[in-house]
PDB file of C-alpha atoms in Angstrom:
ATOM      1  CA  UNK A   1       0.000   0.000   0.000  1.00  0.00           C
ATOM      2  CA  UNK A   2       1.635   3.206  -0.964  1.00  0.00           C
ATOM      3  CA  UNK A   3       2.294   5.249   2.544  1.00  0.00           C
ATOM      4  CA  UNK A   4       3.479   8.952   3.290  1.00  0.00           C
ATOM      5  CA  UNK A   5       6.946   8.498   1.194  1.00  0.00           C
ATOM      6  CA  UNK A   6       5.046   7.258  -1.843  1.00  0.00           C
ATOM      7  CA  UNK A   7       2.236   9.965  -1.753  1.00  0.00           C
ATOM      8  CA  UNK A   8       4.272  12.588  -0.903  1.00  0.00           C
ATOM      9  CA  UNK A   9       6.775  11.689  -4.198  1.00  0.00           C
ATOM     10  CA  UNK A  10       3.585  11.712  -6.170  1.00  0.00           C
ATOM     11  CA  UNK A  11       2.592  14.963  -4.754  1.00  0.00           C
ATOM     12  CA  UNK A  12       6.159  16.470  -5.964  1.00  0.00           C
ATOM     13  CA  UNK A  13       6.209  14.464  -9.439  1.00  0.00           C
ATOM     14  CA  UNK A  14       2.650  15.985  -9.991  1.00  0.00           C
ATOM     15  CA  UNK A  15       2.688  19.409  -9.129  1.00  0.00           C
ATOM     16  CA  UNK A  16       5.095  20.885 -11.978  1.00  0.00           C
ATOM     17  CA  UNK A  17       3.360  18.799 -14.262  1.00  0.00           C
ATOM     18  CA  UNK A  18      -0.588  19.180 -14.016  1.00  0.00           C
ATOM     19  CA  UNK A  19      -0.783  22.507 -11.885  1.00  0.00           C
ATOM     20  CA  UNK A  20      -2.484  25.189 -14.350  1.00  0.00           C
ATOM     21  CA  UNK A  21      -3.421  22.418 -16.836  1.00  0.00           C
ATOM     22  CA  UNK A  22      -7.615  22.380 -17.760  1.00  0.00           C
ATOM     23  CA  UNK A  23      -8.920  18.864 -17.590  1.00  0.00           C
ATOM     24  CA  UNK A  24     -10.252  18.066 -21.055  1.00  0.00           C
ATOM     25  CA  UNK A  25     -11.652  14.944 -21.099  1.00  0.00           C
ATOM     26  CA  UNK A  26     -12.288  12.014 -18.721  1.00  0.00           C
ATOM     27  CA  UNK A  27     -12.771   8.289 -19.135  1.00  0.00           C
ATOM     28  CA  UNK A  28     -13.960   6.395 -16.509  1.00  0.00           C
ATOM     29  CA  UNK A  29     -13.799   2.211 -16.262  1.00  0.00           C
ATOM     30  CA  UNK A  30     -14.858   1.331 -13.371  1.00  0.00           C
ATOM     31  CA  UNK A  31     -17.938   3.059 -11.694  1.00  0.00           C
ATOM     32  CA  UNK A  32     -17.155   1.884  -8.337  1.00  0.00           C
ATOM     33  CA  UNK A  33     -14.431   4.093  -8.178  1.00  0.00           C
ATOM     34  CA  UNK A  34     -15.891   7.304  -7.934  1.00  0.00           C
ATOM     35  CA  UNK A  35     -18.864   8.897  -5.890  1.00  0.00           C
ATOM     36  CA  UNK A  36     -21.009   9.863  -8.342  1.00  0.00           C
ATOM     37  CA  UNK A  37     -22.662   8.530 -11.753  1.00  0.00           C
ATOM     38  CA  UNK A  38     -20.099   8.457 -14.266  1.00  0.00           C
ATOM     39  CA  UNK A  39     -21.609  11.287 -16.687  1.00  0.00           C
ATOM     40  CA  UNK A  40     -21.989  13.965 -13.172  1.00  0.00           C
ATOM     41  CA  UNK A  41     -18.404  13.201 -12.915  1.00  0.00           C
ATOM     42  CA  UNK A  42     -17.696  13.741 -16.265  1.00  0.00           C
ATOM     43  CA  UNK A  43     -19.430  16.580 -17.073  1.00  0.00           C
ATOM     44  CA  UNK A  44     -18.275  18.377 -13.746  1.00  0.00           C
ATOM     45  CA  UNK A  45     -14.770  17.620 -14.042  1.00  0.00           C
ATOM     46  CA  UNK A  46     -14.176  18.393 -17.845  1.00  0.00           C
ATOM     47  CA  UNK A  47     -13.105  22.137 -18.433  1.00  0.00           C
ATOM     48  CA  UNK A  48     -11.953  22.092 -15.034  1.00  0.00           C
ATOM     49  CA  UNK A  49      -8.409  23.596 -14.126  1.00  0.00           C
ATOM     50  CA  UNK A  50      -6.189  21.817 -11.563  1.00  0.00           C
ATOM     51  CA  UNK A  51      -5.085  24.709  -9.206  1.00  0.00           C
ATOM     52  CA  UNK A  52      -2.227  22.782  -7.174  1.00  0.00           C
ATOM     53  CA  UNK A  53      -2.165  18.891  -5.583  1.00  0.00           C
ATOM     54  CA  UNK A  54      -2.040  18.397  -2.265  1.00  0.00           C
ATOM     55  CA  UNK A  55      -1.202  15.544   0.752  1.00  0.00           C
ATOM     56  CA  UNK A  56      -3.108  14.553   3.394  1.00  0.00           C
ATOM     57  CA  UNK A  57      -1.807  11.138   5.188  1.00  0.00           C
ATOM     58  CA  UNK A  58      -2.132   8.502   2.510  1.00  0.00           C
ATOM     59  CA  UNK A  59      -4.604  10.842   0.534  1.00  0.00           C
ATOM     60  CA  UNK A  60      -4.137  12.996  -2.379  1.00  0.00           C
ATOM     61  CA  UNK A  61      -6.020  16.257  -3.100  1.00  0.00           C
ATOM     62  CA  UNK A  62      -6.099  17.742  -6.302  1.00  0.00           C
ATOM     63  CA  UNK A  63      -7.798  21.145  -5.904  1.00  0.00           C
ATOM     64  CA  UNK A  64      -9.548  22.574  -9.081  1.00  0.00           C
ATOM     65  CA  UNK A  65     -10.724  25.979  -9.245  1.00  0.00           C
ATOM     66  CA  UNK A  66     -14.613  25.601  -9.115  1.00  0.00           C
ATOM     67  CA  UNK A  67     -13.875  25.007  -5.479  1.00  0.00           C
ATOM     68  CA  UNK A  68     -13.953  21.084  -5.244  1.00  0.00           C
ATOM     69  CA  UNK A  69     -11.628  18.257  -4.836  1.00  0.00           C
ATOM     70  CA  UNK A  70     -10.183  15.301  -6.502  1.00  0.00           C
ATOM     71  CA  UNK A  71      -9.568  12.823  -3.417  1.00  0.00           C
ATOM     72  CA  UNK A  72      -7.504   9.921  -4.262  1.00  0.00           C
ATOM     73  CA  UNK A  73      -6.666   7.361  -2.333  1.00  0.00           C
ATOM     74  CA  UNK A  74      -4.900   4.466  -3.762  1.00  0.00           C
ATOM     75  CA  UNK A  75      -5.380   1.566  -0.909  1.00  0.00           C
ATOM     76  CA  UNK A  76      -3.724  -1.663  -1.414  1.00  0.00           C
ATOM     77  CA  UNK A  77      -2.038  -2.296  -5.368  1.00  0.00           C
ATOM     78  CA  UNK A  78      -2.940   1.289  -6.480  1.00  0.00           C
ATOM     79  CA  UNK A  79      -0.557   3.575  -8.522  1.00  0.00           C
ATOM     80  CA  UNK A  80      -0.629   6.609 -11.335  1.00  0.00           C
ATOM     81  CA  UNK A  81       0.837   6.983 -14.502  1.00  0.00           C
ATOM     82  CA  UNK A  82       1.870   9.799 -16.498  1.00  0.00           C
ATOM     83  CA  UNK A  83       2.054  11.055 -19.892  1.00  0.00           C
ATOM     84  CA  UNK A  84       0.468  10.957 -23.484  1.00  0.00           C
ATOM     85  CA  UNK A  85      -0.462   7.140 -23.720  1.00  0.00           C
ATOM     86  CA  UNK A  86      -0.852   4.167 -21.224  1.00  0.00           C
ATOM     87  CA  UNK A  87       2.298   1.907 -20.039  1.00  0.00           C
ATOM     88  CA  UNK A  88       2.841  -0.345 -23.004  1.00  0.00           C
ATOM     89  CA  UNK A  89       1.860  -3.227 -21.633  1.00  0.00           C
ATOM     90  CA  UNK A  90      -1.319  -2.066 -19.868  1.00  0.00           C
ATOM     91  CA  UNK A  91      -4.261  -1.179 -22.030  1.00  0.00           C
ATOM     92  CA  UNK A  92      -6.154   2.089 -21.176  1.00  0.00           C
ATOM     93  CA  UNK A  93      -9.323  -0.188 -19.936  1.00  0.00           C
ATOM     94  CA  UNK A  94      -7.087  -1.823 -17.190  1.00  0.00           C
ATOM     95  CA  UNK A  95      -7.024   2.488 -15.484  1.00  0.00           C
ATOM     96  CA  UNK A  96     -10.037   2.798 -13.687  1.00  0.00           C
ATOM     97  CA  UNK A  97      -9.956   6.019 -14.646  1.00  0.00           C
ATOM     98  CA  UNK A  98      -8.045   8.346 -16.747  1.00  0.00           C
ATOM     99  CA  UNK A  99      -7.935  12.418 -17.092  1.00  0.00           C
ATOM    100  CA  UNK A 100      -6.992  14.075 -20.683  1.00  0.00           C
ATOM    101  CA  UNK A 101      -5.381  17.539 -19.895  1.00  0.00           C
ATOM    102  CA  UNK A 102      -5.022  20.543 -22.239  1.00  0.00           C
ATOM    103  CA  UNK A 103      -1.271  19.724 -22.880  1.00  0.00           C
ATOM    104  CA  UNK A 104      -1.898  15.936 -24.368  1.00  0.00           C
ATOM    105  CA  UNK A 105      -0.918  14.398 -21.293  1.00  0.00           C
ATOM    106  CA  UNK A 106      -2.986  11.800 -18.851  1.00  0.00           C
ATOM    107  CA  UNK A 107      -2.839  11.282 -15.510  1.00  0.00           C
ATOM    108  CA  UNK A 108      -3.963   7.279 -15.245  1.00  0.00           C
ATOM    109  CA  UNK A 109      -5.431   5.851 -11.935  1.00  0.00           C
ATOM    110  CA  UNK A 110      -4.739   2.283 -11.947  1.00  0.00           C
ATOM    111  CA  UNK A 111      -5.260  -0.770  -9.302  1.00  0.00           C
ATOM    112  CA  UNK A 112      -8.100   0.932  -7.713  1.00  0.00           C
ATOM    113  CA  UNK A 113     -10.092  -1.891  -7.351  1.00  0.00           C
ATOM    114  CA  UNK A 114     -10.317  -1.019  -3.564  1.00  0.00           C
ATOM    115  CA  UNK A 115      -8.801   2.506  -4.070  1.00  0.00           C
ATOM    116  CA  UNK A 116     -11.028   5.776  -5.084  1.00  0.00           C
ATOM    117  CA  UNK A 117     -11.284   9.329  -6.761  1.00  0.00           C
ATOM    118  CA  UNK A 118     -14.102  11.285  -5.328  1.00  0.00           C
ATOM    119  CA  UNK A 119     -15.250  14.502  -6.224  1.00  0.00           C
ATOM    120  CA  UNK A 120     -15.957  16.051  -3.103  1.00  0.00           C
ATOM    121  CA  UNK A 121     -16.604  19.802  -2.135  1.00  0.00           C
ATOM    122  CA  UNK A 122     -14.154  21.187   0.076  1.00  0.00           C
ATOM    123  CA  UNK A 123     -16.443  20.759   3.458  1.00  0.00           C
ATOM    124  CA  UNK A 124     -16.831  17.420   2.219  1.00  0.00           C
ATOM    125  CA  UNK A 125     -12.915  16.230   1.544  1.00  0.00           C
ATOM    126  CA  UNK A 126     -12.969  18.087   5.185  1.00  0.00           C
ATOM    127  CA  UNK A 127     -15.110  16.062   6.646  1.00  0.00           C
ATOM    128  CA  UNK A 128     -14.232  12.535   5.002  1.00  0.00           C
ATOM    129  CA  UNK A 129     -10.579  13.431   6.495  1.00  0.00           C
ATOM    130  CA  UNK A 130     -11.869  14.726   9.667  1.00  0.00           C
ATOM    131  CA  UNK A 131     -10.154  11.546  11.810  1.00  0.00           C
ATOM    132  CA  UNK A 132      -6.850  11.505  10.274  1.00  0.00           C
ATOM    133  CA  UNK A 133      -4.166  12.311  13.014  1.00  0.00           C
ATOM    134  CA  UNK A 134      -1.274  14.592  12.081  1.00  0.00           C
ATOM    135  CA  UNK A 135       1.174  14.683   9.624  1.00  0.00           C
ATOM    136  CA  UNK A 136       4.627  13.046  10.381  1.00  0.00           C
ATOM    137  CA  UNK A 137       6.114  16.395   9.954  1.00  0.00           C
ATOM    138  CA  UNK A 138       3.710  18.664  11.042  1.00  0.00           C
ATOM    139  CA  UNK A 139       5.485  21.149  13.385  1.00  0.00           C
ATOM    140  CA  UNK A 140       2.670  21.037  16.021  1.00  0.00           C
ATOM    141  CA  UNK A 141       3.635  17.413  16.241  1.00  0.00           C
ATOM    142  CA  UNK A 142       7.383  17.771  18.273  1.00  0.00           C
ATOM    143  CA  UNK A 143       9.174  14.745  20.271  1.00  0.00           C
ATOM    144  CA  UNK A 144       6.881  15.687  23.254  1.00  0.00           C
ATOM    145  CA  UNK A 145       3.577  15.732  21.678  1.00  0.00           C
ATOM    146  CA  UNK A 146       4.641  12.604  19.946  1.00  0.00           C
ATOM    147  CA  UNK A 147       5.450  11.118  23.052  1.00  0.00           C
ATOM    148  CA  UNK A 148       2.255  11.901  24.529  1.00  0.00           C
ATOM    149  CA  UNK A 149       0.072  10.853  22.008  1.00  0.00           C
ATOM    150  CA  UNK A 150       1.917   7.084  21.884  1.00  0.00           C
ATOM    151  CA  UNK A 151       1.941   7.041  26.013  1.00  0.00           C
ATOM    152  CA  UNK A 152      -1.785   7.268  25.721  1.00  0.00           C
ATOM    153  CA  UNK A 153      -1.858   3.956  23.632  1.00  0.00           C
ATOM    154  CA  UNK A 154      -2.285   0.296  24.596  1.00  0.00           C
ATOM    155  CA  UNK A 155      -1.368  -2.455  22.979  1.00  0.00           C
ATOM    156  CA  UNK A 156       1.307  -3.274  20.371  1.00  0.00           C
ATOM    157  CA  UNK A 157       3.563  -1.570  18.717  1.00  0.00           C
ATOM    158  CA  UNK A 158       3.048  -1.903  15.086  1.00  0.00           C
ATOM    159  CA  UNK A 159      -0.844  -2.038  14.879  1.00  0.00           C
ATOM    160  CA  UNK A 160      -0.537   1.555  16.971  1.00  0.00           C
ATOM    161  CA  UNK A 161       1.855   2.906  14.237  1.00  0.00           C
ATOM    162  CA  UNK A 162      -0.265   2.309  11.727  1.00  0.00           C
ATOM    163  CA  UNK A 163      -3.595   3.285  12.960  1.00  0.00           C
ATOM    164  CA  UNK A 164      -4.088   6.720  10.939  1.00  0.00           C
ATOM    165  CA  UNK A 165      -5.781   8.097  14.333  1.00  0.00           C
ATOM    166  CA  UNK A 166      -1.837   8.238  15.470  1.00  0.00           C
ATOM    167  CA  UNK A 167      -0.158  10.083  12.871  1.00  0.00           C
ATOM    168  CA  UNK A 168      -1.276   9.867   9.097  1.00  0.00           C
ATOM    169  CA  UNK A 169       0.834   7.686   6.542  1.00  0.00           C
ATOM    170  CA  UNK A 170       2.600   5.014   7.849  1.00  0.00           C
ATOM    171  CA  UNK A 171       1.539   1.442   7.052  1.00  0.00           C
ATOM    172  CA  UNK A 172       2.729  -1.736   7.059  1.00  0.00           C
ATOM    173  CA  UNK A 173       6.153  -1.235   5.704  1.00  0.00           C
ATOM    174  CA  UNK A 174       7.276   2.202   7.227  1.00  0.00           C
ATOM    175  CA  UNK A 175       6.222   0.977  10.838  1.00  0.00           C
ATOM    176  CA  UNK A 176       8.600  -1.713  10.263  1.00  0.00           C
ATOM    177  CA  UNK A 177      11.012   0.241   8.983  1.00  0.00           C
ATOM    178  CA  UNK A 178      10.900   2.759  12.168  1.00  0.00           C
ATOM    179  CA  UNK A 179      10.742  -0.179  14.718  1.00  0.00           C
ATOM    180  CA  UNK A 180      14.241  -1.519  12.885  1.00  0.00           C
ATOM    181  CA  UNK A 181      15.353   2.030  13.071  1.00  0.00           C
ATOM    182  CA  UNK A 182      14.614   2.343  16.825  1.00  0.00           C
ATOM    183  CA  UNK A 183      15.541  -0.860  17.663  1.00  0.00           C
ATOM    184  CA  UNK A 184      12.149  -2.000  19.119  1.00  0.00           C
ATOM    185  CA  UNK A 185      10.032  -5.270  18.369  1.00  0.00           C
ATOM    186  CA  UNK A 186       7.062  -4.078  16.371  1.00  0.00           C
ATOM    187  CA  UNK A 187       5.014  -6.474  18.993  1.00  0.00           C
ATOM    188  CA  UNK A 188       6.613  -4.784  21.940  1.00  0.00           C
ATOM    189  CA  UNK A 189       3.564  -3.673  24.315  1.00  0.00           C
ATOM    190  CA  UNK A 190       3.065   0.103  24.668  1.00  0.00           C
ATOM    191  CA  UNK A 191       2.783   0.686  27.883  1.00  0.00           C
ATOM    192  CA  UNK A 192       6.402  -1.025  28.211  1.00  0.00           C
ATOM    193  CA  UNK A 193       8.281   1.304  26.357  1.00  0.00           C
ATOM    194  CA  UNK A 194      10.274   3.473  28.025  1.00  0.00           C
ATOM    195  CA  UNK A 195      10.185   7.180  27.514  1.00  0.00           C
ATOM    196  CA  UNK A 196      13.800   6.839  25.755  1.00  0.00           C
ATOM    197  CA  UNK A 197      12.324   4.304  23.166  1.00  0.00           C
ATOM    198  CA  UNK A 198       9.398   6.818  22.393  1.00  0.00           C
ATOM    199  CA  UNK A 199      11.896   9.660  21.688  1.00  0.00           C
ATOM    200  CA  UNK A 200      13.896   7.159  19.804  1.00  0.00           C
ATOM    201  CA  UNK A 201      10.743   6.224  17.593  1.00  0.00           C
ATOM    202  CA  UNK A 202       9.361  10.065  17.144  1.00  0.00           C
ATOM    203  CA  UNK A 203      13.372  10.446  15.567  1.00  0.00           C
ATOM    204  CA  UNK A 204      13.326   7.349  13.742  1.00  0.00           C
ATOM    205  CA  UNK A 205       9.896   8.474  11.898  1.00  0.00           C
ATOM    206  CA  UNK A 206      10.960  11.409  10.563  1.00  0.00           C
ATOM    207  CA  UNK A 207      14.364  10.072   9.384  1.00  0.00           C
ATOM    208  CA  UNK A 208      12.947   6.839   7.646  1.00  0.00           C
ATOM    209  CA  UNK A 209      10.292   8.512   5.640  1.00  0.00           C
ATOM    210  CA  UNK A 210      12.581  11.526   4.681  1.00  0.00           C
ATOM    211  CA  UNK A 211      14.991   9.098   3.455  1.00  0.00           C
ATOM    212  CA  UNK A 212      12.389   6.883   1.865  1.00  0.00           C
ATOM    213  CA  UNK A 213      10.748   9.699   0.027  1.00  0.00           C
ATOM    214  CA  UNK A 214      13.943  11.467  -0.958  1.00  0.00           C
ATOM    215  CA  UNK A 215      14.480   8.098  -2.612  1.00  0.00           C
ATOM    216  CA  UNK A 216      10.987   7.552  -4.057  1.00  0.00           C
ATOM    217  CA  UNK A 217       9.489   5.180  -1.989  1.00  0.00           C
ATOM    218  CA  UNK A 218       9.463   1.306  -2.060  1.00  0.00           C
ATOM    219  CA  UNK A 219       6.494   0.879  -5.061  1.00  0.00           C
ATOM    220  CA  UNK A 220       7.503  -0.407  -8.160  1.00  0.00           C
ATOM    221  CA  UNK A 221       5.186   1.123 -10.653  1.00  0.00           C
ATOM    222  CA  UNK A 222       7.010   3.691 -12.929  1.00  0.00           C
ATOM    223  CA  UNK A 223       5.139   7.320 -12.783  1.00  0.00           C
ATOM    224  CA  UNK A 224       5.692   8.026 -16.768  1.00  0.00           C
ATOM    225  CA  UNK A 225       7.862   5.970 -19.715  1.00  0.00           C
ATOM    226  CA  UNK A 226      11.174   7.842 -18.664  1.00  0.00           C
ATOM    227  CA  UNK A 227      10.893   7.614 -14.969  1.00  0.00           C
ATOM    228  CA  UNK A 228      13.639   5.798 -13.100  1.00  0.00           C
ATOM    229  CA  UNK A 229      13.245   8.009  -9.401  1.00  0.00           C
ATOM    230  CA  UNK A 230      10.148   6.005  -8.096  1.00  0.00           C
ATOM    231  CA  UNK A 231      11.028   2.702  -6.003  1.00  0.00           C
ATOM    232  CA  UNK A 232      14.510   3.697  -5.485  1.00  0.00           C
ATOM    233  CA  UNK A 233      13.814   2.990  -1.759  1.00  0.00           C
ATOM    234  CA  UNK A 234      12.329  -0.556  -2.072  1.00  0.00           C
ATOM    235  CA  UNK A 235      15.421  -2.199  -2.373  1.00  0.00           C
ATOM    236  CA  UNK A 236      17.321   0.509   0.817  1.00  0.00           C
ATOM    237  CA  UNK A 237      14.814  -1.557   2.976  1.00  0.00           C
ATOM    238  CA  UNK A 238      16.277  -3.009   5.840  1.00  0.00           C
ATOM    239  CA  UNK A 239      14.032  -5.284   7.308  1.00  0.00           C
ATOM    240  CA  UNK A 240      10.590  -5.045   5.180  1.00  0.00           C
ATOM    241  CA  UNK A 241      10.258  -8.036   3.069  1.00  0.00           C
ATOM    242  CA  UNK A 242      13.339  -9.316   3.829  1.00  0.00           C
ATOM    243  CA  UNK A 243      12.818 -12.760   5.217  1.00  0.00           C
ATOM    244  CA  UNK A 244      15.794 -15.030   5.969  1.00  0.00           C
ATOM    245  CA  UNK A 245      17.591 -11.944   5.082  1.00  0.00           C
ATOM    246  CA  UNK A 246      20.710 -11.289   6.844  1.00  0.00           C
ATOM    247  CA  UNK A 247      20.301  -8.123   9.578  1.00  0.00           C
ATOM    248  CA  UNK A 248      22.333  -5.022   7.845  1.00  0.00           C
ATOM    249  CA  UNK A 249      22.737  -4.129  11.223  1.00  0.00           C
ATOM    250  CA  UNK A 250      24.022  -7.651  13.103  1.00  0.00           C
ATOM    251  CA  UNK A 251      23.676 -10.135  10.702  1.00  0.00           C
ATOM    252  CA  UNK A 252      20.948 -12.072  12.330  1.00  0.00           C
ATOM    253  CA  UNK A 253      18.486 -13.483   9.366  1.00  0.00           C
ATOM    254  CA  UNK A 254      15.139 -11.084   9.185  1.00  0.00           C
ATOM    255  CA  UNK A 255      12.100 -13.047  10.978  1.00  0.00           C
ATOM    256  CA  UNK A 256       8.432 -12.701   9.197  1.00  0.00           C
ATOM    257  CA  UNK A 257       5.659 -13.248  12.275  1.00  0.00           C
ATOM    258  CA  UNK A 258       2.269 -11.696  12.120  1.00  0.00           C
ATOM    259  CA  UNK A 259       0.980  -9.314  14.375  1.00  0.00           C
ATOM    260  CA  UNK A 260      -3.139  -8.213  14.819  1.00  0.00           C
ATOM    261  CA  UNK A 261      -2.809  -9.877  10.794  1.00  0.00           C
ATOM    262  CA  UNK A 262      -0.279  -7.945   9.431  1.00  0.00           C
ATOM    263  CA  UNK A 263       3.032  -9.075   8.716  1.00  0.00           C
ATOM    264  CA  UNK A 264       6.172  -7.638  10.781  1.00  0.00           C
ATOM    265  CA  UNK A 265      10.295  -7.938   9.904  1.00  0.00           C
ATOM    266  CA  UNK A 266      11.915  -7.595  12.420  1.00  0.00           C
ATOM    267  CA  UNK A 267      15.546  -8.484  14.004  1.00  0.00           C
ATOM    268  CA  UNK A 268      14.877 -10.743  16.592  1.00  0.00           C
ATOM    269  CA  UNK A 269      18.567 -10.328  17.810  1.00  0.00           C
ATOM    270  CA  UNK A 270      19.391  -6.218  17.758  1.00  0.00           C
ATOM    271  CA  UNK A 271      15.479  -5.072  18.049  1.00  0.00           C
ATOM    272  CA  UNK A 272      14.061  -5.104  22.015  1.00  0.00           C
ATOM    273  CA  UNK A 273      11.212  -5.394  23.798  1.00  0.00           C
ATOM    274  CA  UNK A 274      11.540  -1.668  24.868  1.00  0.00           C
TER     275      UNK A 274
END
């Protein structure tokens, strides 16, 4: 599923590219994924100008200038393409939907079979992101107010990270990641972490996605025929998906367990209990 690192390097692909541009024509496949019947979201969307894109957790806005948004969310196996035609291999009916701008590009939507676009007017995108905690890098959101927030949990580790009432974005691979990082078990309880191993994970957060968005993520769908930025994280991994793996860190091989049915990586030698 992509997570803050992968939005957030769509969000910066994107903006140069479609900001200004007029929506010309859209093509929708799948009905499912949008809110509305298909010719609504046609006709409200076509002459439409793209004002600027922007992230919220997992979720991207694209804010047009009668007012409403485009809210995307791509969910598990979703991606976007850019440019004048479809990936060669895929044909334009396999894009759920697809937007023609005024410069002969398209902006494809693709694996979002349980993924959306919604039009939505702003008090509605408002309201449909109402629960979403804060941003990783929000500035309200310092070491103590991260603290704080995680002290008031119980339970485990991992399924805490990724609960989008926390802090919006992470999911199953960047909790991993931050838990390697921090050098805590993903299934460590909550209430037994010590205040040390809280500031260690608020620090860990920010430095893991920084480094995994400067390095475009972990997906491995190309964003337009010449890209070769987006992925560059997936194989800078450390302990995501790398069962049997040796440990980068003490060579102990990777261990796959599952956790509230999610899968965790994890050192079981150099990551503790708190």
């Amino acid at each position: 599923m992509p997570e803050w690192p992968e939005m957030d390097t769509y969000r910066r692909l994107l903006s140069p590219l479609v900001c200004g541009r007029t929506i010309q024509a859209v093509e929708v496949n799948r009905e499912k994924t949008i809110n509305e019947p298909v010719d609504v979201f046609q006709s409200a969307l076509t002459g439409r100008k793209i004002l600027f894109v922007e992230r919220r957790g997992k979720h991207l806005l694209f804010h047009l200038d009668d007012g409403h948004r485009l809210l995307l969310h791509l969910m598990l196996g979703g991606w976007i393409y850019y440019g004048p035609e479809s990936e060669p291999e895929r044909e334009d009916s396999r894009y759920q939907v697809i937007l023609e701008l005024d410069d002969g590009n398209r902006l494809f939507f693709g694996g979002l079979r349980l993924g959306y676009l919604h039009r939505l007017t702003a008090k509605g995108a408002q309201e449909h992101l109402k629960d979403l905690g804060p941003d990783p890098f929000d500035p309200r959101l310092t070491e103590e107010a991260f603290t704080k927030r995680l002290g008031k949990r119980r339970g485990k580790l991992k399924p805490t990270l990724v609960d989008q009432k926390l802090v919006s974005g992470i999911g199953n691979c960047y909790s991993d990641e931050i838990c390697f990082d921090a050098k805590v078990l993903p299934m460590a309880q909550i209430p037994d972490l010590s205040e040390e191993t809280k500031q260690r994970l608020y620090h860990s957060m920010r430095q893991v996605l920084e480094e995994a968005a400067a390095n475009g993520g972990y997906m491995d769908h190309k964003f337009s025929a010449d890209d070769t930025f987006v992925g560059g994280f997936d194989e800078m991994c450390r302990v995501y998906d790398r069962e049997g793996e040796d440990c980068p860190r003490c060579g102990t091989p990777i261990r796959l367990e599952h956790v509230s049915s999610r899968k965790m990586f994890f050192c079981p030698s150099c990551q503790k209990e708190q």
